[in-house]
Coordinates of C-alpha atoms in Angstrom, one line a residue:
Chain A
X275 CA 24.3 -7.4 39.0
X276 CA 26.6 -5.2 37.0
X277 CA 27.2 -8.0 34.5
X278 CA 23.5 -8.5 34.1
X279 CA 23.1 -4.9 33.3
X280 CA 25.8 -5.1 30.7
X281 CA 23.9 -8.0 29.0
X282 CA 20.6 -6.1 29.2
X283 CA 22.3 -3.0 27.7
X284 CA 23.8 -5.2 24.9
X285 CA 20.4 -6.6 24.0
X286 CA 18.8 -3.2 23.8
X287 CA 21.7 -1.6 22.0
X288 CA 22.1 -4.5 19.6
X289 CA 18.4 -4.6 18.8
X290 CA 18.3 -0.8 18.1
X291 CA 21.4 -1.1 16.0
X292 CA 20.0 -3.9 13.9
X293 CA 16.6 -2.1 13.5
X294 CA 18.2 1.2 12.6
X295 CA 20.7 -0.2 10.2
X296 CA 18.0 -2.2 8.4
X297 CA 15.7 0.8 8.1
X298 CA 18.6 2.9 6.8
X299 CA 19.9 0.4 4.3
X300 CA 16.4 -0.3 3.0
X301 CA 15.6 3.3 2.6
X302 CA 12.9 3.2 5.3
X303 CA 14.5 5.8 7.5
X304 CA 12.5 9.0 7.6
X305 CA 13.8 11.5 5.0
X306 CA 15.9 8.8 3.3
X307 CA 13.4 8.2 0.7
X308 CA 14.8 8.2 -2.8
X309 CA 13.9 5.3 -5.2
X310 CA 17.1 6.1 -7.2
X311 CA 18.8 2.8 -6.3
X312 CA 19.3 -0.6 -7.9
X313 CA 21.9 -2.5 -9.9
X314 CA 21.0 -1.0 -13.2
X315 CA 22.4 2.5 -13.9
X316 CA 22.0 4.1 -17.3
X317 CA 23.3 7.6 -17.4
X318 CA 22.5 8.2 -13.7
X319 CA 19.0 6.8 -14.0
X320 CA 18.8 3.9 -11.6
X321 CA 16.6 0.8 -11.6
X322 CA 16.3 -2.6 -10.1
X323 CA 14.8 -5.1 -12.6
X324 CA 13.9 -7.4 -9.7
X325 CA 11.2 -5.0 -8.6
X326 CA 7.9 -6.8 -8.1
X327 CA 9.4 -10.3 -8.3
X328 CA 10.3 -12.9 -5.7
X329 CA 13.9 -12.6 -6.8
X330 CA 14.3 -9.1 -5.2
X331 CA 16.7 -9.0 -2.4
X332 CA 15.3 -8.1 1.1
X333 CA 16.6 -4.5 0.8
X334 CA 14.9 -4.0 -2.6
X335 CA 11.7 -5.6 -1.4
X336 CA 11.5 -3.3 1.7
X337 CA 12.4 -0.2 -0.2
X338 CA 9.9 -0.9 -3.0
X339 CA 7.2 -1.7 -0.5
X340 CA 7.7 1.7 1.1
X341 CA 8.3 3.8 -2.0
X342 CA 7.0 1.8 -5.0
X343 CA 4.2 -0.3 -3.7
X344 CA 2.2 -2.2 -6.4
X345 CA 5.0 -1.8 -8.9
X346 CA 4.9 -4.2 -11.8
X347 CA 7.4 -6.9 -12.7
X348 CA 9.9 -6.1 -15.4
X349 CA 8.2 -7.9 -18.3
X350 CA 5.3 -5.5 -18.0
X351 CA 7.1 -2.3 -16.9
X352 CA 10.4 -1.0 -15.7
X353 CA 11.0 2.0 -13.6
X354 CA 14.1 4.3 -13.6
X355 CA 14.5 7.0 -11.1
X356 CA 16.9 9.9 -11.0
X357 CA 17.4 12.4 -8.1
X358 CA 20.2 14.5 -9.5
X359 CA 20.8 16.7 -12.5
X360 CA 23.6 16.1 -15.0
X361 CA 26.2 17.8 -12.7
X362 CA 25.3 15.4 -9.9
X363 CA 23.5 18.1 -7.8
X364 CA 20.2 17.1 -6.1
X365 CA 17.0 18.2 -8.0
X366 CA 15.4 21.1 -6.2
X367 CA 12.3 23.2 -6.5
X368 CA 14.3 26.4 -6.4
X369 CA 16.0 25.5 -9.8
X370 CA 14.8 25.4 -13.4
X371 CA 15.9 22.5 -15.5
X372 CA 15.5 21.3 -19.1
X373 CA 14.6 17.6 -19.5
X374 CA 15.3 16.3 -23.0
X375 CA 15.3 12.9 -24.7
X376 CA 14.1 10.9 -27.7
X377 CA 12.3 7.7 -28.6
X378 CA 12.2 5.1 -25.8
X379 CA 12.5 1.3 -26.2
X380 CA 9.0 0.6 -24.9
X381 CA 5.3 0.6 -26.0
X382 CA 4.6 3.7 -23.8
X383 CA 6.6 5.8 -21.4
X384 CA 6.2 8.7 -19.0
X385 CA 8.3 10.9 -16.7
X386 CA 6.7 11.9 -13.4
X387 CA 7.9 14.1 -10.6
X388 CA 7.7 13.0 -7.0
X389 CA 8.7 14.7 -3.7
X390 CA 10.9 13.2 -1.0
X391 CA 7.9 11.3 0.4
X392 CA 7.4 9.5 -3.0
X393 CA 4.2 11.5 -3.4
X394 CA 3.0 13.9 -6.1
X395 CA 3.8 17.4 -4.8
X396 CA 0.8 19.2 -3.4
X397 CA 0.2 21.7 -6.1
X398 CA -2.8 22.2 -8.4
X399 CA -0.9 22.9 -11.6
X400 CA -2.0 19.7 -13.4
X401 CA 1.5 19.4 -14.8
X402 CA 3.3 16.6 -13.0
X403 CA 4.3 14.4 -15.9
X404 CA 4.9 14.1 -19.6
X405 CA 4.4 11.0 -21.6
X406 CA 4.9 9.5 -25.0
X407 CA 1.6 10.7 -26.4
X408 CA 2.2 14.3 -25.4
X409 CA 5.8 14.4 -26.7
X410 CA 5.1 12.7 -30.0
X411 CA 7.8 10.8 -31.8
X412 CA 11.5 11.8 -32.0
X413 CA 13.3 14.3 -30.0
X414 CA 11.5 16.2 -27.2
X415 CA 12.2 18.6 -24.3
X416 CA 10.3 19.8 -21.3
X417 CA 11.0 22.5 -18.7
X418 CA 11.0 21.6 -15.0
X419 CA 10.2 24.6 -12.9
X420 CA 7.9 25.8 -10.1
X421 CA 6.2 28.3 -12.4
X422 CA 4.8 27.8 -15.9
X423 CA 7.3 29.0 -18.4
X424 CA 6.4 31.4 -21.2
X425 CA 5.3 29.7 -24.5
X426 CA 3.5 26.5 -25.4
X427 CA 6.2 24.0 -24.6
X428 CA 6.0 21.0 -22.2
X429 CA 6.2 21.8 -18.5
X430 CA 6.6 19.6 -15.4
X431 CA 5.7 21.6 -12.3
X432 CA 8.0 21.3 -9.2
X433 CA 6.0 23.7 -7.1
X434 CA 5.7 22.5 -3.6
X435 CA 8.2 19.6 -4.1
X436 CA 11.3 21.0 -2.3
X437 CA 13.8 18.3 -3.2
X438 CA 12.5 15.8 -5.7
X439 CA 13.2 13.0 -8.1
X440 CA 11.9 11.9 -11.5
X441 CA 10.6 8.4 -12.4
X442 CA 10.8 7.2 -15.9
X443 CA 8.2 4.5 -16.6
X444 CA 8.7 2.2 -19.5
X445 CA 5.6 0.1 -20.1
X446 CA 5.8 -3.0 -22.4
X447 CA 9.6 -2.7 -22.5
X448 CA 11.5 -4.1 -25.5
X449 CA 13.1 -7.4 -24.8
X450 CA 16.4 -6.0 -25.8
X451 CA 16.1 -3.3 -23.1
X452 CA 15.8 -5.9 -20.4
X453 CA 18.8 -7.8 -21.8
X454 CA 21.1 -4.9 -22.2
X455 CA 19.8 -1.6 -20.8
X456 CA 23.0 0.3 -21.1
X457 CA 23.2 -0.2 -24.9
X458 CA 19.5 0.0 -25.7
X459 CA 18.3 2.9 -23.6
X460 CA 19.2 6.5 -24.2
X461 CA 17.8 8.1 -21.1
X462 CA 16.6 11.7 -20.8
X463 CA 19.2 14.3 -19.8
X464 CA 18.5 16.9 -17.0
X465 CA 20.3 20.2 -17.6
X466 CA 20.1 22.8 -14.8
X467 CA 19.4 26.3 -16.3
X468 CA 19.3 28.4 -13.1
X469 CA 18.5 28.5 -9.4
X470 CA 16.6 30.8 -7.1
X471 CA 17.8 32.7 -4.1
X472 CA 19.8 29.9 -2.6
X473 CA 22.3 30.3 -5.4
X474 CA 24.2 27.8 -7.5
Chain B
X288 CA 38.2 -6.8 29.2
X289 CA 37.0 -10.3 29.5
X290 CA 33.8 -9.3 31.2
X291 CA 32.8 -7.3 28.1
X292 CA 33.3 -10.2 25.7
X293 CA 30.0 -11.8 26.5
X294 CA 27.9 -8.6 26.3
X295 CA 29.6 -7.7 23.0
X296 CA 28.8 -11.0 21.5
X297 CA 25.2 -10.6 22.6
X298 CA 25.1 -7.1 21.1
X299 CA 26.3 -8.4 17.7
X300 CA 23.8 -11.3 17.7
X301 CA 20.9 -9.0 18.6
X302 CA 22.0 -6.5 15.9
X303 CA 22.1 -9.2 13.3
X304 CA 18.8 -10.7 14.4
X305 CA 17.0 -7.4 14.5
X306 CA 18.4 -6.4 11.1
X307 CA 17.2 -9.7 9.5
X308 CA 13.8 -9.7 11.1
X309 CA 13.2 -6.0 10.2
X310 CA 14.0 -6.7 6.5
X311 CA 11.9 -9.9 6.5
X312 CA 8.8 -8.4 8.0
X313 CA 8.9 -4.9 6.5
X314 CA 7.2 -5.6 3.2
X315 CA 4.3 -7.5 4.8
X316 CA 3.9 -4.9 7.5
X317 CA 3.9 -2.1 4.9
X318 CA 1.5 -4.0 2.7
X319 CA -0.8 -4.6 5.7
X320 CA -0.8 -0.9 6.5
X321 CA -1.4 0.0 2.9
X322 CA -4.3 -2.4 2.7
X323 CA -5.8 -0.9 5.9
X324 CA -5.3 2.6 4.4
X325 CA -7.0 1.5 1.2
X326 CA -9.9 0.1 3.1
X327 CA -10.2 3.4 5.1
X328 CA -10.3 5.3 1.8
X329 CA -13.2 3.2 0.5
X330 CA -11.4 0.5 -1.6
X331 CA -13.8 -2.4 -1.3
X332 CA -13.2 -6.0 -0.5
X333 CA -14.0 -8.3 -3.4
X334 CA -15.1 -5.5 -5.7
X335 CA -13.3 -3.0 -8.0
X336 CA -13.6 0.5 -6.6
X337 CA -14.3 3.2 -9.2
X338 CA -11.2 5.4 -8.9
X339 CA -10.7 9.1 -9.0
X340 CA -8.1 10.5 -11.4
X341 CA -4.7 10.6 -9.6
X342 CA -3.8 14.1 -8.5
X343 CA -1.8 15.3 -5.5
X344 CA -5.2 15.7 -3.7
X345 CA -6.5 12.2 -4.4
X346 CA -3.4 10.0 -4.4
X347 CA -3.6 7.0 -2.0
X348 CA -0.5 4.9 -3.0
X349 CA 3.1 6.1 -3.3
X350 CA 4.3 6.9 -6.8
X351 CA 1.0 6.6 -8.5
X352 CA 1.0 7.9 -12.1
X353 CA -1.3 10.7 -13.1
X354 CA -1.4 9.2 -16.6
X355 CA -3.0 6.0 -15.6
X356 CA -6.5 4.8 -14.5
X357 CA -6.1 2.5 -11.5
X358 CA -8.9 0.3 -10.2
X359 CA -8.2 -1.7 -7.0
X360 CA -9.8 -4.7 -5.5
X361 CA -8.7 -6.1 -2.1
X362 CA -9.2 -9.8 -1.6
X363 CA -9.2 -12.3 1.2
X364 CA -9.1 -16.0 0.2
X365 CA -8.3 -17.3 3.7
X366 CA -11.2 -19.6 3.4
X367 CA -10.1 -22.5 1.2
X368 CA -13.7 -23.1 0.0
X369 CA -13.9 -19.8 -2.0
X370 CA -12.4 -18.4 -5.1
X371 CA -12.4 -15.0 -6.9
X372 CA -13.9 -14.4 -10.3
X373 CA -12.0 -11.5 -11.9
X374 CA -12.9 -9.7 -15.1
X375 CA -11.3 -6.8 -16.9
X376 CA -13.5 -5.0 -19.5
X377 CA -12.2 -4.2 -23.0
X378 CA -10.1 -1.1 -23.5
X379 CA -8.6 -0.1 -26.9
X380 CA -5.3 1.1 -25.4
X381 CA -2.8 -0.4 -22.9
X382 CA -4.4 -2.1 -19.9
X383 CA -3.2 -4.8 -17.5
X384 CA -4.6 -6.9 -14.6
X385 CA -1.9 -7.3 -11.9
X386 CA -2.0 -9.5 -8.8
X387 CA 0.0 -8.6 -5.7
X388 CA 0.3 -10.9 -2.6
X389 CA 0.6 -9.9 1.0
X390 CA 4.4 -9.7 0.7
X391 CA 4.1 -7.2 -2.2
X392 CA 5.1 -9.7 -4.9
X393 CA 3.6 -9.1 -8.3
X394 CA 2.8 -12.8 -8.8
X395 CA 0.9 -12.5 -12.0
X396 CA 0.1 -9.9 -14.6
X397 CA -2.3 -10.3 -17.6
X398 CA -2.0 -7.7 -20.4
X399 CA -5.3 -7.0 -22.1
X400 CA -4.7 -4.3 -24.7
X401 CA -7.8 -4.1 -27.0
X402 CA -9.6 -7.0 -25.3
X403 CA -11.3 -8.2 -22.2
X404 CA -9.8 -10.7 -19.8
X405 CA -11.4 -13.1 -17.4
X406 CA -9.6 -15.3 -14.8
X407 CA -10.2 -17.1 -11.5
X408 CA -8.1 -16.5 -8.5
X409 CA -7.7 -19.5 -6.2
X410 CA -6.7 -19.7 -2.5
X411 CA -3.1 -20.7 -1.6
X412 CA -2.5 -24.4 -1.7
X413 CA -5.1 -25.2 -4.3
X414 CA -4.1 -27.2 -7.4
X415 CA -3.6 -25.2 -10.5
X416 CA -6.5 -25.2 -13.0
X417 CA -7.0 -24.0 -16.6
X418 CA -8.0 -20.3 -16.6
X419 CA -7.0 -19.9 -12.9
X420 CA -4.2 -18.4 -10.9
X421 CA -3.3 -19.6 -7.4
X422 CA -2.6 -16.8 -4.9
X423 CA 0.6 -17.4 -2.8
X424 CA -1.0 -15.7 0.2
X425 CA -4.6 -15.5 1.6
X426 CA -4.8 -11.8 1.2
X427 CA -3.7 -9.4 -1.5
X428 CA -4.6 -6.7 -4.0
X429 CA -5.6 -6.8 -7.6
X430 CA -4.9 -3.7 -9.7
X431 CA -6.2 -2.7 -13.2
X432 CA -4.1 -0.1 -15.0
X433 CA -5.4 1.6 -18.1
X434 CA -3.5 4.2 -20.1
X435 CA -5.5 7.4 -19.7
X436 CA -3.4 10.5 -19.7
X437 CA -6.1 13.1 -20.2
X438 CA -9.4 13.8 -18.4
X439 CA -11.4 12.7 -21.5
X440 CA -9.5 9.4 -21.7
X441 CA -9.9 8.9 -18.0
X442 CA -13.7 9.3 -18.3
X443 CA -13.7 6.8 -21.1
X444 CA -11.6 4.4 -19.0
X445 CA -14.1 4.7 -16.1
X446 CA -16.9 3.8 -18.6
X447 CA -14.9 0.7 -19.6
X448 CA -14.5 0.0 -15.9
X449 CA -18.2 -0.8 -15.6
X450 CA -17.4 -4.1 -17.1
X451 CA -14.7 -4.9 -14.5
X452 CA -15.6 -7.4 -11.8
X453 CA -13.9 -8.9 -8.7
X454 CA -16.4 -11.3 -7.2
X455 CA -16.1 -13.9 -4.4
X456 CA -17.6 -17.2 -5.2
X457 CA -18.2 -20.2 -2.9
X458 CA -16.9 -23.5 -4.4
X459 CA -19.1 -26.6 -4.0
X460 CA -17.0 -29.7 -3.3

């Protein structure tokens, strides 16, 4: 009888362990939601060029299904995500950042802010992204903050986001980018300017 | 100690099995739930649904871009005697017609910047034809993206969307 209970316990515990570890490693565990993963890392911006294709490993497939459903394959678009600033600290609504960059190796690009649930944060600011058309050619910069900054510059609103990440979309990517992203892509930098009451 | 050897082996086997099964079925389960959610929100079967501009209040799919016009069509080609006739109207800027199967694979994408596109989608198992794509699974989603980062451009993209079509046809054999 005791031995039977041991086997029963082993089945239950093993199944829960397997389920939990798969959910954790695939980023499906609640609150473990960043898309900042993958084998391509350019200046802290992470991507997996297997997204959307049958070649994606099971962890990538599961994670993309949860956090990047209906993403395109790399010949049409590549997606880079970053959840930390240039010091390695998590991106937070309480802080103000400067995002800056230049020309991107793609036909069109955008940077969009998402909350920990991979959704646009629930605000009505109408300022959740910037794109190649709004920045024009050459060098550009944008403020990321929960309140609109003074002046006419570009702004991405983090109001209501709590912790968040940024997704850089590169549509119609240059062939050279797919072949050698570390050489071809100069990704935007994220400099933290200040933080609110929680310090740092 | 010996009496724990068997249960420990069973524990390891169950853990490995549950781990592999979870990863294998997760994309299909998530896609299935997403398709059900899309249906609940009015995304039609075998028709492109005129979209609202993506905002925090209207978003239906994770990581949607507020700079793009998205038109979705759910399809079900479980019946081998049918096919889908798909058309994407002309748009002067970037646009694409992307096909996703029930396991979330983006199995085909047709770019149509500055031109219209027409293609047939065939049920799984059908022989390839000129001007047609074979779906790997019976069910899936077709997604048109148009670059439309402003309200005015979105309105124009919606106008262009009047020429989009996603129509089920019965094939006579």
